């Protein structure tokens, strides 16, 4: 089984999901490294600013998902991506891991310290396998719309949080601001399955 895995991105292959929800893992994080600029001040202090291009990346992949959801018929949402996941199911999977970030962001904003259990485990197969039947129990159109709503809420939330409270600027934070990589990986999976069946993709017109 050919499985790609790196932090921040996952591939669902033959039913098993090797996924990093976008929360930090000790292996690092996928996507572009943050761009730190350093300017010396008269006092000798160093000013550090974090590139917030993740907002644009999150918006790009969220809007890509919106185009897909608006374009697909209910039958296409029910169509398989692989043996275990439907198109709507994959969107629900994205929604689940966005919801995790929302829950952690709530904790951050309340000033509740993170615990070791908040860190994403290295092996998340059991989480994805356990959520799969629950995700697929939701009506496909409702599931797709839920994925969009949670993506919007998640992107607004991480855009409002100080970058230095999130990974990677804070290496101990389980909140990763970059949602785009996880969404993009799975939208690519959906696109490939739909192309194989002659259906619409997220990159069509």
Coordinates of N, CA and C in Angstrom, one line a residue:
X1 N 0.8 -1.2 0.0 CA 0.0 0.0 0.0 C 0.9 1.2 0.0
X2 N 0.7 2.1 -1.0 CA 1.5 3.3 -1.1 C 0.8 4.4 -0.2
X3 N 1.5 4.8 0.8 CA 1.0 5.8 1.7 C 2.0 6.9 1.9
X4 N 1.5 8.2 1.6 CA 2.3 9.3 1.9 C 1.9 9.9 3.3
X5 N 2.9 10.2 4.0 CA 2.6 10.8 5.3 C 3.6 11.9 5.7
X6 N 3.1 13.0 6.0 CA 4.0 14.0 6.6 C 3.1 15.0 7.4
X7 N 3.6 15.6 8.4 CA 2.8 16.4 9.3 C 2.0 17.5 8.6
X8 N 0.8 17.6 8.9 CA -0.1 18.6 8.3 C -0.9 18.1 7.1
X9 N -0.6 17.0 6.6 CA -1.2 16.4 5.4 C -1.5 15.0 5.6
X10 N -2.5 14.5 5.0 CA -2.8 13.0 5.1 C -3.3 12.5 3.8
X11 N -3.2 11.2 3.6 CA -3.8 10.5 2.5 C -4.6 9.4 3.0
X12 N -5.9 9.3 2.5 CA -6.7 8.2 2.9 C -6.6 7.2 1.8
X13 N -6.0 6.1 2.1 CA -5.6 5.0 1.2 C -6.2 3.7 1.6
X14 N -7.0 3.1 0.8 CA -7.6 1.7 1.1 C -8.2 1.7 2.5
X15 N -8.8 2.8 2.9 CA -9.6 2.8 4.1 C -8.8 3.3 5.3
X16 N -7.5 3.3 5.3 CA -6.7 3.8 6.4 C -6.3 5.2 6.2
X17 N -6.5 6.1 7.1 CA -6.1 7.5 7.0 C -4.8 7.8 7.8
X18 N -3.8 8.2 7.1 CA -2.6 8.6 7.8 C -2.7 10.1 7.8
X19 N -3.1 10.7 8.9 CA -3.5 12.1 8.9 C -2.8 12.9 10.0
X20 N -2.4 14.1 9.7 CA -2.1 15.1 10.7 C -3.1 16.2 10.4
X21 N -3.9 16.5 11.4 CA -5.0 17.4 11.2 C -4.6 18.8 11.0
X22 N -3.3 19.0 11.0 CA -2.9 20.4 11.0 C -2.3 20.8 12.4
X23 N -2.5 19.9 13.3 CA -1.9 20.2 14.6 C -0.4 19.8 14.6
X24 N 0.4 20.3 15.5 CA 1.8 20.0 15.4 C 2.2 18.6 15.7
X25 N 3.2 18.1 15.0 CA 3.8 16.8 15.4 C 5.2 17.0 15.5
X26 N 5.9 16.1 16.2 CA 7.3 16.3 16.5 C 8.1 16.2 15.2
X27 N 7.5 15.7 14.1 CA 8.2 15.5 12.8 C 8.3 16.9 12.1
X28 N 7.5 17.9 12.5 CA 7.6 19.2 11.9 C 6.2 19.5 11.3
X29 N 6.2 20.3 10.3 CA 4.9 20.7 9.7 C 5.1 20.8 8.2
X30 N 4.1 20.4 7.4 CA 4.1 20.5 6.0 C 3.9 21.9 5.5
X31 N 4.3 22.2 4.3 CA 4.0 23.5 3.7 C 5.2 24.4 3.9
X32 N 5.0 25.7 3.4 CA 6.1 26.6 3.5 C 6.5 27.0 4.9
X33 N 7.8 27.1 5.1 CA 8.2 27.6 6.4 C 7.8 29.0 6.6
X34 N 7.5 29.4 7.9 CA 7.2 30.8 8.1 C 8.3 31.7 7.8
X35 N 8.0 32.9 7.3 CA 9.0 33.8 6.9 C 9.2 34.8 8.1
X36 N 10.3 34.7 8.8 CA 10.6 35.6 9.8 C 11.5 36.8 9.3
X37 N 11.1 38.0 9.6 CA 12.0 39.1 9.3 C 12.4 39.7 10.6
X38 N 13.7 40.1 10.6 CA 14.3 40.6 11.8 C 14.9 42.0 11.5
X39 N 14.5 43.0 12.3 CA 15.0 44.3 12.1 C 15.5 44.8 13.5
X40 N 16.7 45.3 13.4 CA 17.4 45.8 14.7 C 16.7 47.1 15.1
X41 N 16.4 47.3 16.3 CA 15.9 48.5 16.9 C 17.0 49.3 17.5
X42 N 16.7 50.6 17.7 CA 17.8 51.5 18.3 C 18.2 50.9 19.7
X43 N 17.2 50.3 20.4 CA 17.5 49.8 21.7 C 18.3 48.5 21.7
X44 N 18.5 47.9 20.5 CA 19.2 46.7 20.4 C 18.3 45.5 20.4
X45 N 17.0 45.7 20.6 CA 16.0 44.6 20.6 C 15.8 44.2 19.2
X46 N 15.3 43.0 19.0 CA 14.9 42.4 17.7 C 13.4 42.3 17.5
X47 N 12.9 42.8 16.5 CA 11.5 42.7 16.2 C 11.3 41.5 15.2
X48 N 10.3 40.6 15.6 CA 10.1 39.5 14.8 C 8.6 39.5 14.3
X49 N 8.4 39.3 13.1 CA 7.1 39.3 12.5 C 6.9 38.0 11.8
X50 N 5.7 37.4 11.8 CA 5.4 36.2 11.2 C 4.6 36.4 9.9
X51 N 5.0 35.8 8.9 CA 4.3 35.8 7.6 C 2.9 35.2 7.8
X52 N 1.9 36.0 7.5 CA 0.5 35.5 7.7 C -0.1 35.0 6.4
X53 N 0.8 34.5 5.5 CA 0.3 34.0 4.2 C -0.6 32.8 4.4
X54 N -0.6 32.2 5.6 CA -1.5 31.1 5.8 C -3.0 31.4 5.7
X55 N -3.3 32.7 6.0 CA -4.7 33.2 5.8 C -5.1 33.0 4.3
X56 N -4.3 33.5 3.4 CA -4.6 33.4 2.0 C -4.6 31.9 1.6
X57 N -3.7 31.1 2.0 CA -3.7 29.7 1.7 C -5.0 29.0 2.2
X58 N -5.4 29.3 3.4 CA -6.6 28.7 3.9 C -7.8 29.1 3.1
X59 N -7.9 30.4 2.8 CA -9.0 30.9 2.0 C -9.0 30.3 0.6
X60 N -7.9 30.1 0.0 CA -7.8 29.5 -1.3 C -8.4 28.1 -1.3
X61 N -8.0 27.2 -0.4 CA -8.5 25.9 -0.4 C -9.9 25.8 0.1
X62 N -10.3 26.7 1.0 CA -11.7 26.7 1.4 C -12.6 27.1 0.2
X63 N -12.2 28.1 -0.5 CA -13.1 28.5 -1.7 C -13.0 27.4 -2.8
X64 N -12.0 26.7 -2.9 CA -11.9 25.5 -3.8 C -12.9 24.5 -3.4
X65 N -13.0 24.3 -2.1 CA -14.0 23.3 -1.6 C -15.4 23.8 -1.8
X66 N -15.7 25.1 -1.7 CA -17.0 25.7 -1.9 C -17.4 25.5 -3.3
X67 N -16.5 25.7 -4.3 CA -16.8 25.5 -5.7 C -17.2 24.1 -5.9
X68 N -16.5 23.2 -5.3 CA -16.8 21.7 -5.5 C -18.2 21.4 -4.9
X69 N -18.5 21.9 -3.7 CA -19.7 21.5 -3.1 C -20.9 22.1 -3.9
X70 N -20.8 23.3 -4.4 CA -21.8 23.9 -5.1 C -22.1 23.2 -6.5
X71 N -21.0 22.7 -7.0 CA -21.0 22.0 -8.3 C -21.6 20.6 -8.3
X72 N -21.3 19.9 -7.3 CA -21.6 18.5 -7.2 C -23.1 18.2 -7.0
X73 N -23.6 17.2 -7.6 CA -24.9 16.7 -7.4 C -24.9 15.8 -6.2
X74 N -26.1 15.5 -5.7 CA -26.2 14.6 -4.5 C -25.6 13.2 -4.8
X75 N -25.8 12.8 -6.0 CA -25.3 11.5 -6.4 C -23.8 11.5 -6.5
X76 N -23.2 12.6 -6.9 CA -21.7 12.7 -6.9 C -21.2 12.8 -5.5
X77 N -21.9 13.4 -4.6 CA -21.5 13.5 -3.2 C -21.5 12.1 -2.6
X78 N -22.4 11.2 -3.1 CA -22.4 9.8 -2.6 C -21.4 8.9 -3.2
X79 N -20.8 9.4 -4.3 CA -19.9 8.5 -5.1 C -18.6 8.2 -4.3
X80 N -18.0 7.0 -4.5 CA -16.8 6.7 -3.7 C -15.6 7.4 -4.1
X81 N -14.8 7.7 -3.1 CA -13.4 8.1 -3.4 C -12.5 6.9 -3.4
X82 N -12.7 6.0 -2.5 CA -12.1 4.7 -2.5 C -13.0 3.7 -1.9
X83 N -12.6 2.6 -1.5 CA -13.4 1.5 -1.0 C -14.2 1.9 0.3
X84 N -13.6 2.8 1.0 CA -14.1 3.1 2.4 C -14.8 4.5 2.5
X85 N -14.4 5.4 1.7 CA -14.9 6.8 1.9 C -15.6 7.3 0.6
X86 N -16.7 8.0 0.8 CA -17.4 8.7 -0.2 C -16.9 10.1 -0.3
X87 N -17.3 10.8 -1.4 CA -16.9 12.2 -1.5 C -17.4 13.0 -0.3
X88 N -18.7 12.8 0.1 CA -19.2 13.6 1.2 C -18.5 13.1 2.5
X89 N -18.1 11.8 2.6 CA -17.4 11.4 3.8 C -16.1 12.0 3.9
X90 N -15.4 12.2 2.8 CA -14.1 12.9 2.9 C -14.2 14.3 3.3
X91 N -15.3 15.0 2.8 CA -15.6 16.4 3.3 C -15.9 16.4 4.8
X92 N -16.6 15.4 5.2 CA -16.9 15.2 6.7 C -15.6 15.0 7.5
X93 N -14.7 14.2 6.9 CA -13.4 14.0 7.6 C -12.6 15.3 7.7
X94 N -12.6 16.1 6.7 CA -12.0 17.5 6.8 C -12.7 18.3 7.9
X95 N -14.0 18.2 7.9 CA -14.8 19.0 8.9 C -14.4 18.5 10.3
X96 N -14.3 17.2 10.5 CA -13.9 16.7 11.9 C -12.6 17.3 12.4
X97 N -11.6 17.3 11.5 CA -10.3 17.8 12.0 C -10.3 19.4 12.1
X98 N -11.1 20.0 11.3 CA -11.3 21.5 11.5 C -11.9 21.7 12.8
X99 N -12.9 20.9 13.2 CA -13.6 21.1 14.5 C -12.7 20.9 15.6
X100 N -11.7 20.0 15.5 CA -10.7 19.8 16.5 C -9.9 21.1 16.8
X101 N -9.6 21.8 15.7 CA -8.8 23.1 15.8 C -9.7 24.1 16.5
X102 N -11.0 24.1 16.2 CA -11.9 25.0 16.9 C -12.0 24.8 18.4
X103 N -12.0 23.5 18.8 CA -12.1 23.2 20.2 C -10.8 23.6 20.9
X104 N -9.7 23.4 20.2 CA -8.4 23.8 20.8 C -8.3 25.3 20.9
X105 N -8.8 26.0 19.9 CA -8.7 27.5 19.9 C -9.6 28.0 21.0
X106 N -10.7 27.4 21.3 CA -11.6 27.8 22.4 C -10.8 27.7 23.7
X107 N -10.0 26.6 23.8 CA -9.2 26.4 25.0 C -8.1 27.5 25.2
X108 N -7.5 27.8 24.0 CA -6.4 28.8 24.0 C -7.0 30.1 24.4
X109 N -8.2 30.5 23.9 CA -8.7 31.8 24.2 C -9.2 31.9 25.6
X110 N -9.6 30.8 26.2 CA -10.0 30.8 27.6 C -8.8 30.8 28.6
X111 N -7.6 30.7 28.0 CA -6.4 30.7 28.9 C -6.2 29.4 29.6
X112 N -6.9 28.3 29.2 CA -6.7 27.0 29.8 C -5.5 26.3 29.3
X113 N -4.6 25.9 30.1 CA -3.3 25.3 29.6 C -3.6 24.1 28.8
X114 N -2.8 23.9 27.8 CA -2.9 22.6 27.0 C -2.3 21.5 27.8
X115 N -2.8 20.3 27.6 CA -2.3 19.1 28.3 C -1.7 18.2 27.2
X116 N -0.9 17.2 27.6 CA -0.3 16.3 26.7 C -1.3 15.6 25.8
X117 N -2.5 15.4 26.3 CA -3.5 14.7 25.6 C -4.1 15.6 24.4
X118 N -3.8 16.9 24.5 CA -4.3 17.8 23.4 C -3.4 17.6 22.1
X119 N -2.2 17.1 22.3 CA -1.4 16.9 21.1 C -1.9 15.7 20.3
X120 N -1.9 15.9 19.0 CA -2.4 14.9 18.0 C -1.4 13.7 18.1
X121 N -2.0 12.5 18.3 CA -1.1 11.3 18.4 C -0.5 11.0 17.0
X122 N 0.6 10.4 17.0 CA 1.3 10.1 15.8 C 0.5 9.2 14.9
X123 N -0.1 8.2 15.5 CA -1.0 7.3 14.8 C -2.4 7.6 15.0
X124 N -3.1 8.2 14.0 CA -4.5 8.6 14.1 C -5.4 7.7 13.3
X125 N -5.0 6.5 12.9 CA -5.8 5.6 12.1 C -7.1 5.3 12.9
X126 N -6.9 4.9 14.2 CA -8.1 4.5 15.0 C -9.1 5.6 15.1
X127 N -8.7 6.9 15.1 CA -9.6 8.0 15.2 C -10.4 8.1 13.9
X128 N -9.7 8.0 12.8 CA -10.4 8.1 11.5 C -11.3 6.9 11.2
X129 N -10.8 5.8 11.6 CA -11.7 4.6 11.5 C -12.9 4.6 12.3
X130 N -12.8 5.2 13.6 CA -13.9 5.3 14.5 C -14.9 6.3 14.0
X131 N -14.4 7.4 13.4 CA -15.4 8.5 13.0 C -16.0 8.2 11.7
X132 N -15.4 7.3 10.9 CA -16.0 7.0 9.5 C -17.4 6.7 9.5
X133 N -17.9 5.7 10.3 CA -19.3 5.3 10.2 C -20.2 6.5 10.7
X134 N -19.8 7.2 11.7 CA -20.6 8.4 12.2 C -20.7 9.4 11.1
X135 N -19.6 9.7 10.4 CA -19.5 10.7 9.4 C -20.5 10.3 8.2
X136 N -20.4 9.0 7.8 CA -21.2 8.6 6.7 C -22.7 8.5 7.1
X137 N -23.0 8.5 8.3 CA -24.4 8.5 8.7 C -25.2 9.8 8.5
X138 N -24.4 10.8 8.2 CA -25.0 12.2 8.0 C -25.4 12.3 6.5
X139 N -26.5 12.9 6.2 CA -26.9 13.0 4.8 C -25.9 13.8 4.0
X140 N -25.5 13.3 2.8 CA -24.4 13.9 2.1 C -24.4 15.4 1.9
X141 N -25.5 15.9 1.5 CA -25.6 17.4 1.2 C -25.4 18.2 2.5
X142 N -26.0 17.7 3.6 CA -25.8 18.3 4.9 C -24.4 18.2 5.3
X143 N -23.8 17.1 5.1 CA -22.4 16.9 5.5 C -21.5 17.9 4.7
X144 N -21.7 18.0 3.4 CA -20.9 19.0 2.6 C -21.1 20.4 3.1
X145 N -22.3 20.8 3.4 CA -22.5 22.1 3.9 C -21.9 22.4 5.3
X146 N -21.9 21.3 6.1 CA -21.3 21.4 7.4 C -19.8 21.6 7.3
X147 N -19.2 20.9 6.3 CA -17.8 21.0 6.1 C -17.4 22.5 5.7
X148 N -18.2 23.1 4.9 CA -18.0 24.5 4.5 C -18.1 25.4 5.7
X149 N -19.2 25.2 6.5 CA -19.4 26.1 7.6 C -18.3 26.0 8.6
X150 N -17.8 24.8 8.9 CA -16.7 24.6 9.9 C -15.4 25.2 9.3
X151 N -15.2 25.0 8.0 CA -14.0 25.6 7.4 C -14.0 27.1 7.5
X152 N -15.1 27.8 7.3 CA -15.2 29.2 7.4 C -15.0 29.6 8.9
X153 N -15.6 28.9 9.8 CA -15.4 29.3 11.2 C -14.0 29.1 11.7
X154 N -13.4 28.0 11.2 CA -12.0 27.7 11.6 C -11.1 28.7 11.1
X155 N -11.2 29.1 9.8 CA -10.3 30.1 9.2 C -10.5 31.4 9.9
X156 N -11.7 31.8 10.2 CA -11.9 33.1 10.9 C -11.2 33.0 12.3
X157 N -11.3 31.9 12.9 CA -10.8 31.8 14.3 C -9.2 31.8 14.3
X158 N -8.6 31.1 13.4 CA -7.1 31.1 13.4 C -6.6 32.4 12.9
X159 N -7.4 33.1 12.0 CA -7.0 34.4 11.6 C -7.0 35.4 12.7
X160 N -7.9 35.2 13.7 CA -8.0 36.1 14.8 C -7.0 35.9 16.0
X161 N -6.4 34.7 16.0 CA -5.5 34.3 17.0 C -4.1 34.9 16.8
X162 N -3.3 35.2 17.8 CA -2.0 35.7 17.7 C -1.1 34.6 17.1
X163 N -0.3 34.8 16.0 CA 0.5 33.8 15.5 C 1.5 33.1 16.5
X164 N 1.9 33.9 17.5 CA 2.9 33.4 18.4 C 2.2 32.5 19.5
X165 N 0.9 32.3 19.4 CA 0.2 31.3 20.2 C -0.1 30.0 19.5
X166 N 0.3 29.9 18.2 CA 0.0 28.8 17.4 C 1.3 28.2 16.9
X167 N 1.2 26.9 16.5 CA 2.4 26.3 15.8 C 2.5 26.8 14.4
X168 N 3.7 27.0 13.9 CA 5.0 26.6 14.4 C 5.7 27.7 15.3
X169 N 5.1 28.9 15.3 CA 5.9 29.9 16.1 C 5.9 29.5 17.6
X170 N 4.8 28.9 18.1 CA 4.9 28.3 19.4 C 5.0 26.8 19.2
X171 N 6.1 26.2 19.3 CA 6.3 24.8 19.0 C 5.5 23.8 20.0
X172 N 5.0 24.4 21.1 CA 4.3 23.6 22.0 C 2.8 23.7 21.9
X173 N 2.3 24.5 21.0 CA 0.9 24.7 20.8 C 0.3 23.6 19.9
X174 N -0.8 23.0 20.2 CA -1.4 22.0 19.3 C -2.3 22.6 18.3
X175 N -2.4 24.0 18.2 CA -3.2 24.7 17.2 C -2.3 25.1 16.1
X176 N -2.5 24.5 14.9 CA -1.8 24.9 13.7 C -2.6 25.7 12.8
X177 N -2.1 26.9 12.5 CA -2.9 27.9 11.7 C -3.1 27.5 10.3
X178 N -2.3 26.6 9.7 CA -2.4 26.2 8.3 C -3.4 25.1 8.1
X179 N -4.6 25.4 7.7 CA -5.6 24.4 7.4 C -5.5 24.0 5.9
X180 N -4.9 24.8 5.1 CA -4.9 24.6 3.6 C -4.3 23.2 3.2
X181 N -3.3 22.8 3.8 CA -2.6 21.6 3.4 C -3.5 20.3 3.5
X182 N -4.2 20.3 4.7 CA -5.0 19.1 4.9 C -6.2 19.1 3.9
X183 N -6.8 20.3 3.8 CA -7.9 20.4 2.8 C -7.5 20.0 1.4
X184 N -6.4 20.7 1.0 CA -5.9 20.5 -0.4 C -5.6 19.0 -0.7
X185 N -5.0 18.3 0.3 CA -4.6 16.9 0.0 C -5.9 16.1 -0.3
X186 N -7.0 16.4 0.5 CA -8.2 15.6 0.3 C -9.0 16.0 -0.9
X187 N -9.0 17.3 -1.2 CA -9.6 17.8 -2.4 C -8.9 17.2 -3.6
X188 N -7.6 17.0 -3.6 CA -6.9 16.3 -4.6 C -7.4 14.9 -4.8
X189 N -7.6 14.2 -3.6 CA -8.2 12.9 -3.6 C -9.5 12.8 -4.3
X190 N -10.4 13.8 -3.9 CA -11.7 13.8 -4.5 C -11.7 14.1 -6.0
X191 N -10.9 15.1 -6.4 CA -10.7 15.4 -7.8 C -10.3 14.2 -8.6
X192 N -9.3 13.4 -8.1 CA -8.8 12.3 -8.8 C -10.0 11.2 -9.0
X193 N -10.7 11.0 -7.9 CA -11.8 10.0 -8.0 C -12.9 10.5 -9.0
X194 N -13.2 11.8 -9.0 CA -14.3 12.3 -9.9 C -13.8 12.2 -11.3
X195 N -12.5 12.6 -11.6 CA -12.0 12.5 -12.9 C -12.1 11.1 -13.5
X196 N -11.8 10.1 -12.6 CA -11.9 8.7 -13.0 C -13.3 8.3 -13.4
X197 N -14.3 9.0 -12.8 CA -15.7 8.7 -13.1 C -16.3 9.7 -14.1
X198 N -15.5 10.6 -14.6 CA -16.0 11.6 -15.6 C -16.9 12.6 -14.9
X199 N -16.6 12.9 -13.6 CA -17.5 13.9 -12.9 C -16.8 15.2 -12.8
X200 N -17.4 16.2 -12.1 CA -16.9 17.5 -11.9 C -15.8 17.5 -10.9
X201 N -14.9 18.4 -11.0 CA -13.8 18.5 -10.0 C -13.8 19.9 -9.4
X202 N -13.0 20.1 -8.3 CA -12.9 21.4 -7.7 C -12.1 22.4 -8.5
X203 N -11.5 22.0 -9.6 CA -10.7 22.9 -10.4 C -11.4 23.2 -11.8
X204 N -12.6 22.7 -11.9 CA -13.4 23.0 -13.2 C -13.9 24.4 -13.1
X205 N -13.9 25.0 -14.3 CA -14.5 26.4 -14.5 C -14.9 27.0 -13.3

